[in-house]
Coordinates of C-alpha atoms in Angstrom, one line a residue:
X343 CA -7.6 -8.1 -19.9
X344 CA -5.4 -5.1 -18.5
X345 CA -7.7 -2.5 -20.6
X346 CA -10.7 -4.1 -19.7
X347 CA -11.8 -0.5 -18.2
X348 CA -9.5 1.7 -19.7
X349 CA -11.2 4.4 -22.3
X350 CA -9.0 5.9 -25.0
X351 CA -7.3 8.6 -23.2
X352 CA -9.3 12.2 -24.5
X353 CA -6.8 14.7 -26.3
X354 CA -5.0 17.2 -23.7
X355 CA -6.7 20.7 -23.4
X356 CA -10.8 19.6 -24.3
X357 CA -11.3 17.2 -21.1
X358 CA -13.9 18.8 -19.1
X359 CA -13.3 17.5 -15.6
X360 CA -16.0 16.8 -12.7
X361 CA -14.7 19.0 -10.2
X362 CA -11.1 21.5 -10.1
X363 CA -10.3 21.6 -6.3
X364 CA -11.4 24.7 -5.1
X365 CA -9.7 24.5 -1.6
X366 CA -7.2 27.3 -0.7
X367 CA -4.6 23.9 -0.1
X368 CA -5.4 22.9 -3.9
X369 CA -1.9 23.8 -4.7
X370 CA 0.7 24.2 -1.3
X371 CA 3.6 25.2 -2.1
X372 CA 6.6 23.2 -0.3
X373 CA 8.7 25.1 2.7
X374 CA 12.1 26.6 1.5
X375 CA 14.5 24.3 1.3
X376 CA 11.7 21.0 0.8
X377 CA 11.1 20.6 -2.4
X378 CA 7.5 18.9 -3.3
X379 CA 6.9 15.3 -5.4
X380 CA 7.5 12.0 -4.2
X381 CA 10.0 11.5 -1.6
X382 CA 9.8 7.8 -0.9
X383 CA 7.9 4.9 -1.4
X384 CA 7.5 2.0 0.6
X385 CA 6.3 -1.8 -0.2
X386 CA 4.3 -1.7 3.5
X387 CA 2.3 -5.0 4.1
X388 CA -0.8 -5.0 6.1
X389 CA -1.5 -8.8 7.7
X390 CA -3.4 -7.6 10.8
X391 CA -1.3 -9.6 13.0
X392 CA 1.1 -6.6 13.0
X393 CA -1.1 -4.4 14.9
X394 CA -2.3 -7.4 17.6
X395 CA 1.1 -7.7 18.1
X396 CA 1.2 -4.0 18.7
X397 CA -1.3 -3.4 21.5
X398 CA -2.4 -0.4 19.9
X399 CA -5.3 1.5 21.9
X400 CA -7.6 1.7 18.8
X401 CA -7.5 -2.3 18.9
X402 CA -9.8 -3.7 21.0
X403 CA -8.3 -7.5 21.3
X404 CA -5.2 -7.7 23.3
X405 CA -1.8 -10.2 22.7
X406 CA 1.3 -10.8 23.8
X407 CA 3.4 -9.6 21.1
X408 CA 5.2 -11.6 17.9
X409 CA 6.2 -11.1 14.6
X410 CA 8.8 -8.2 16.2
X411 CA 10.8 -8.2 12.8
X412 CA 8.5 -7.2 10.8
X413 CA 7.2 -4.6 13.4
X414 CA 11.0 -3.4 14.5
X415 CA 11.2 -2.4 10.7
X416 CA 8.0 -0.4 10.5
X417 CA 9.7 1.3 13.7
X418 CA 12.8 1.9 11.9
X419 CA 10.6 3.0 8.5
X420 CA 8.6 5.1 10.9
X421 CA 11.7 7.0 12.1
X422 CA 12.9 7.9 8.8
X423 CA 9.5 9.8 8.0
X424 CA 9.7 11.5 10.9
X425 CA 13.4 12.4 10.7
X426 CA 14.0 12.4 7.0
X427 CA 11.2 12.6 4.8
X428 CA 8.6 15.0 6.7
X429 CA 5.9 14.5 3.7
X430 CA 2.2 16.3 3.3
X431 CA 0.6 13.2 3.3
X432 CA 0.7 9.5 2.7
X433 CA -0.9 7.9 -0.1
X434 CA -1.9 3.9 0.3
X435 CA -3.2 1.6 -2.6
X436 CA -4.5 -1.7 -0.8
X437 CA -5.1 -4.6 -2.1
X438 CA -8.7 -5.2 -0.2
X439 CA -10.6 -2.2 -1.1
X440 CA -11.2 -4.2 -4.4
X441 CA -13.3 -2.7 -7.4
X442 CA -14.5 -4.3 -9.9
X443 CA -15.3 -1.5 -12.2
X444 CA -12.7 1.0 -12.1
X445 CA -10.4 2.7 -9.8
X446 CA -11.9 4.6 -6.5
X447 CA -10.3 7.5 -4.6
X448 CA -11.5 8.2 -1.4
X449 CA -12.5 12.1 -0.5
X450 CA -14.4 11.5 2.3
X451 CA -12.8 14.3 4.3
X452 CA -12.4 12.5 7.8
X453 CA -13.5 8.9 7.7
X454 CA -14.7 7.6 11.1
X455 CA -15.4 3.8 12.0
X456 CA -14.0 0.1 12.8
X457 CA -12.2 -1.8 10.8
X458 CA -13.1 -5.7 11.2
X459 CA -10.5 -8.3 9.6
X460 CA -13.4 -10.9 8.1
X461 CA -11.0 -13.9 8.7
X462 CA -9.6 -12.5 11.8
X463 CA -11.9 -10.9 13.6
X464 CA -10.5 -12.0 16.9
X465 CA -7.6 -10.3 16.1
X466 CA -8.2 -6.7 14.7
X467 CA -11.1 -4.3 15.4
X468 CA -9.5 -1.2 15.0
X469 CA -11.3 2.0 15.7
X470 CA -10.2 4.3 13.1
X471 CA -10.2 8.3 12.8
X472 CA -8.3 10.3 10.1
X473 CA -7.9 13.2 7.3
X474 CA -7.9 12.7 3.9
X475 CA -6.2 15.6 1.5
X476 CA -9.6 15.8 -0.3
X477 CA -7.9 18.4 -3.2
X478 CA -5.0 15.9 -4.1
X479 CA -7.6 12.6 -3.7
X480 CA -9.8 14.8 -6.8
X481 CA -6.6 15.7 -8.6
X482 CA -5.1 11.9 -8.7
X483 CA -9.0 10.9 -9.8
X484 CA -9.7 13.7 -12.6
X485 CA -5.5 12.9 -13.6
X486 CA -6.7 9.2 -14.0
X487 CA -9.6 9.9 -15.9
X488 CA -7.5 12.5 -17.7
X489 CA -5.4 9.5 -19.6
X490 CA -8.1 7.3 -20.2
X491 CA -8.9 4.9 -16.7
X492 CA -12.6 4.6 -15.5
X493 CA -12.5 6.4 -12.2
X494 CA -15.0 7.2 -8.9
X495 CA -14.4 9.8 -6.2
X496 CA -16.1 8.4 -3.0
X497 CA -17.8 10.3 -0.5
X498 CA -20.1 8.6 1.0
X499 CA -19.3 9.7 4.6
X500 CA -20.6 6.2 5.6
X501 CA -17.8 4.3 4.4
X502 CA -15.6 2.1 6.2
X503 CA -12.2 1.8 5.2
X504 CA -10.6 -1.8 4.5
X505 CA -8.3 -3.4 6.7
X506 CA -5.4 -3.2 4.1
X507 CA -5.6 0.2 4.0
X508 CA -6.0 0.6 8.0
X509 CA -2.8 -1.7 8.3
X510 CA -0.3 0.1 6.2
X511 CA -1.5 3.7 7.7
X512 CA -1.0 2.6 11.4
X513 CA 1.9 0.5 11.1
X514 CA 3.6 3.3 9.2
X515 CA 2.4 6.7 11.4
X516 CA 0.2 5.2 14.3
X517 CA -0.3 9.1 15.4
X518 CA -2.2 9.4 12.5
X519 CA -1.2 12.9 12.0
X520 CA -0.4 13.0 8.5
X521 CA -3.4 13.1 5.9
X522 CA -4.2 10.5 3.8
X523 CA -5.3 9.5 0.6
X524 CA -6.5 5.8 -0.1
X525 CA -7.2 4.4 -3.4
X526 CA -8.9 1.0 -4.8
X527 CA -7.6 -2.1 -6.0
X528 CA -9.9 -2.5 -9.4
X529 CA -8.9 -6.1 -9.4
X530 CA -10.8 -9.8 -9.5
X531 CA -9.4 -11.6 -6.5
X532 CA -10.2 -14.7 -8.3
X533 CA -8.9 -14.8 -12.4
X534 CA -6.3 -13.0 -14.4
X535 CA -3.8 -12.9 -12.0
X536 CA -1.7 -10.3 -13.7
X537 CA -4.4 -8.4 -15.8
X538 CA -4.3 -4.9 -13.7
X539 CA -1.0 -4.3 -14.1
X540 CA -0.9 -2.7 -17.3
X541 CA -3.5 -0.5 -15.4
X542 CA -1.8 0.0 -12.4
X543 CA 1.4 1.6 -13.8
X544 CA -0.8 4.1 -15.6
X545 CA -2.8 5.2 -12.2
X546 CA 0.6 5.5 -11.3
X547 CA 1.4 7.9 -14.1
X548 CA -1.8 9.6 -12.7
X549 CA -0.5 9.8 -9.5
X550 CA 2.8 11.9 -9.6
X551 CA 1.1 14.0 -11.9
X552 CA -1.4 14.8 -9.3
X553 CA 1.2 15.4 -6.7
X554 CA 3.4 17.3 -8.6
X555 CA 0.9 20.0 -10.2
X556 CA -0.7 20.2 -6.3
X557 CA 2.8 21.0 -5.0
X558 CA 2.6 17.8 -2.1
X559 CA 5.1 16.1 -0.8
X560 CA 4.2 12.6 -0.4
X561 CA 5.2 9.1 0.8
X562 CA 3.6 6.3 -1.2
X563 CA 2.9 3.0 0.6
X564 CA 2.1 -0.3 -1.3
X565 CA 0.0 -2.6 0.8
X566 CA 1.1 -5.7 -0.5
X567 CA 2.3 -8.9 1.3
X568 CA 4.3 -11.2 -1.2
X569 CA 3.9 -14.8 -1.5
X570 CA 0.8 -15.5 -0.7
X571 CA 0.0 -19.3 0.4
X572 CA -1.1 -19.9 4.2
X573 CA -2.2 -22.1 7.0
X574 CA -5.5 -22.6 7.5
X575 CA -5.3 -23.4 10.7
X576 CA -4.0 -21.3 13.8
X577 CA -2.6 -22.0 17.0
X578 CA -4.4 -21.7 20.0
X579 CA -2.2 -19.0 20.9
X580 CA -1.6 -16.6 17.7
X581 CA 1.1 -15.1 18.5
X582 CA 2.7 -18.3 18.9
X583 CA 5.8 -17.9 17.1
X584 CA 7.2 -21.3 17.1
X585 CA 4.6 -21.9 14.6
X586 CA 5.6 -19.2 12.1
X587 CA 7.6 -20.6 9.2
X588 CA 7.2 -20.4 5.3
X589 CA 4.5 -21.7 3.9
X590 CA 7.3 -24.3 2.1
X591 CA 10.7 -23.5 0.8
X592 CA 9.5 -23.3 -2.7
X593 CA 7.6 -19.9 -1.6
X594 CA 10.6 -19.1 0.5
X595 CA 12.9 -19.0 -2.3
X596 CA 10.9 -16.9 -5.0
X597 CA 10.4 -14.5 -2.3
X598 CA 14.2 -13.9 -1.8
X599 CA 14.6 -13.7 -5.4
X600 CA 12.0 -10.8 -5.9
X601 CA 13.6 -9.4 -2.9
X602 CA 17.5 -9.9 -3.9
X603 CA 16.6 -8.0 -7.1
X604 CA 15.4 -5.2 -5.5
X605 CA 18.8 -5.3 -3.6
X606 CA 20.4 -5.2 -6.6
X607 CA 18.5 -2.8 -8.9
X608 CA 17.1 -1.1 -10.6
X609 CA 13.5 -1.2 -10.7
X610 CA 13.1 -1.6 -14.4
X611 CA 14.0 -5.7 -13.8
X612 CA 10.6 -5.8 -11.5
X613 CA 9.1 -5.3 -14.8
X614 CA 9.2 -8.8 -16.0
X615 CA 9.9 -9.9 -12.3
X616 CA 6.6 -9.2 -10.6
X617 CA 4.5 -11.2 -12.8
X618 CA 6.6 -14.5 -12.5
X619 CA 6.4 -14.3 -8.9
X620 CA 3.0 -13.5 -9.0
X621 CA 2.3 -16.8 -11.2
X622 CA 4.8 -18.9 -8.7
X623 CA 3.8 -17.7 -5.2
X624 CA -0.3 -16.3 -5.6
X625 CA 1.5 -13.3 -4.7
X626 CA -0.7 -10.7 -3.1
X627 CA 1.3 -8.2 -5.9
X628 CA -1.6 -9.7 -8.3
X629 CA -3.6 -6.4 -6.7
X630 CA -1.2 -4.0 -8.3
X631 CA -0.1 -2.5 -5.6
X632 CA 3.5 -2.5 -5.9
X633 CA 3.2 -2.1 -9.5
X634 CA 1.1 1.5 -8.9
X635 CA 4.2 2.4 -6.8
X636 CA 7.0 1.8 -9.2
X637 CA 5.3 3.3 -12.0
X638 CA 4.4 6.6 -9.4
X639 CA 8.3 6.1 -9.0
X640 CA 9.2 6.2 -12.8
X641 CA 10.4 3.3 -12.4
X642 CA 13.9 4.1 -11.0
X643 CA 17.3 3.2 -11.4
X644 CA 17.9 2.9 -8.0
X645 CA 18.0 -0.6 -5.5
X646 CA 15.6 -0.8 -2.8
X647 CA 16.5 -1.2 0.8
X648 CA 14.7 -4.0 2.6
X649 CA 14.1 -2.8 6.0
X650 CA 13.0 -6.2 7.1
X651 CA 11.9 -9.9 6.0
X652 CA 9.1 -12.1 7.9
X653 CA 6.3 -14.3 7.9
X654 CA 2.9 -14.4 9.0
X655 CA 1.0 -17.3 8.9
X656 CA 3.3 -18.7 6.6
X657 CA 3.1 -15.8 3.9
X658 CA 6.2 -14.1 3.1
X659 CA 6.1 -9.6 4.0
X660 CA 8.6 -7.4 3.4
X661 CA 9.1 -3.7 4.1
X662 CA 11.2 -1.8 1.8
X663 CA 11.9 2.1 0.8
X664 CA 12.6 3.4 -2.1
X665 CA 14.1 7.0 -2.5
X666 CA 14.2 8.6 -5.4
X667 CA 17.2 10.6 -6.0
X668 CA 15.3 13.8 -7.9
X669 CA 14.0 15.2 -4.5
X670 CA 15.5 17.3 -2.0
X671 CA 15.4 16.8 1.5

């Protein structure tokens, strides 16, 4: 099923793409001494509870707090963008922007809106208001075409952006003064739990090509929470935190064996991994994301360092960088 959409990939040099970015930022050379690609990536969950807790002003309900782990290690993830990695822009693949015919980029030039949370509506209603890198969302599109994936470049200036994608942007730059470039999980959220992944790491492929012939310097952020089962029922106060446990222990455990693995390193043992844990936990990883990002990575030989482990609602999220060790900073 994981080439349900995929075409046979055109021969090199006779592709005639839709559009070649025009823009004078089409290819931006990096600043002396910053060399461009991908300088980190970052497993970045989204549960909306993350931003209640927050108090942001672009959320119009109001809390008390909760769930600070996981939110003291977007802060500390946060600081090391700022401080260390300074990229162009950061590029987000959610897992509930969900299409079922191919894979979407978004080049909507500065998407405008709110953001409800279907299931939790009383929790996040996020006025959003950003940029999108328009050249580099056409490059990673016409690159994915390019080897053989059924692709769509969106612009209808109408659209309103998921709340997966909204989650992992705020939570990791909450100025919003980086540009963005969004892209769709082309996923059932119902059957073949593991199907996209063979087409996830080759949008992947598709994606540090794009960056690298555009000359960005980019942060990728995989907007996946892990194991995946959860109450159904909230307390009266949600940000009651005496009420937030793991699901069960069996959940529990698979989650800190995914997570001691990428400890340990390297990447390559994800491989196999990620699909077990998927079939154990319902993992949320069944949408690809952190399988886009390790393939955008090359799959390293490098250990990950968890930043912080918590959950919400009883599903296990964890945020964790990877830095590859080919870019300068």
């Amino acid at each position: 099923m994981s080439k349900v959409f995929r075409l046979p990939a055109p021969t090199r040099g006779t592709t005639t793409r839709t559009r070649q970015p025009d823009s004078a930022d089409a290819v931006r050379p990096a600043p002396a001494g910053r060399r461009p690609g991908i300088v980190a990536g970052y497993l970045s969950p989204h549960p909306p509870h993350l931003i209640y807790g927050e108090n942001p002003p672009q959320n119009e309900p109001r809390s008390q707090g909760g769930w600070e782990v996981l939110r003291w290690a977007y802060h500390r993830l946060r600081r090391r963008i700022r401080d260390v990695h300074r990229p162009d822009v950061l590029i987000v693949h959610a897992p509930h922007w969900i299409t079922m015919v191919g894979h979407h980029v978004n080049c909507v030039p500065n998407p405008r809106g709110v953001s409800v949370e279907p299931i939790f509506p009383h929790l996040f209603r996020y006025h959003y208001d950003f940029h999108t890198d328009v050249p580099l969302a056409e490059a990673i599109a016409d690159e994915a075409a390019e080897l053989g994936l059924v692709t769509s470049k969106l612009r209808d200036p109408g659209v309103r952006v998921d709340y997966a994608t909204i989650g992992a942007l705020h939570m990791v730059n909450p100025d919003w003064d980086i540009p963005v470039v969004s892209l769709s999980a082309n996923n059932n959220p119902y059957f073949y739990s593991e199907a996209s992944l063979g087409q996830m790491e080759v949008l992947g492929e598709a994606t540090r090509r794009a960056i690298e012939n555009t000359g960005r310097r980019a942060v990728l952020l995989a907007s996946n929470s892990l194991s995946h089962l959860h109450w159904h029922e909230e307390p009266q106060l949600p940000e009651d935190m005496e009420r937030e446990h793991p699901y069960n222990n069996h959940q529990y455990r698979w989650d800190m064996k995914l997570l001691e693995t990428i400890r340990q390193g390297p990447t390559s043992r994800l491989r196999e991994l990620i699909p077990e844990h998927i079939e154990a936990t319902a993992s949320e990883t069944k949408a690809g994301s952190l399988t886009w990002l390790l393939s955008a990575l090359g799959w390293p030989d490098i250990a990950g360092d968890v930043l912080g482990y918590g959950t919400i609602i009883g599903t296990g999220n964890a945020v964790v960088e990877w830095t590859p060790e080919n870019v300068d900073d």
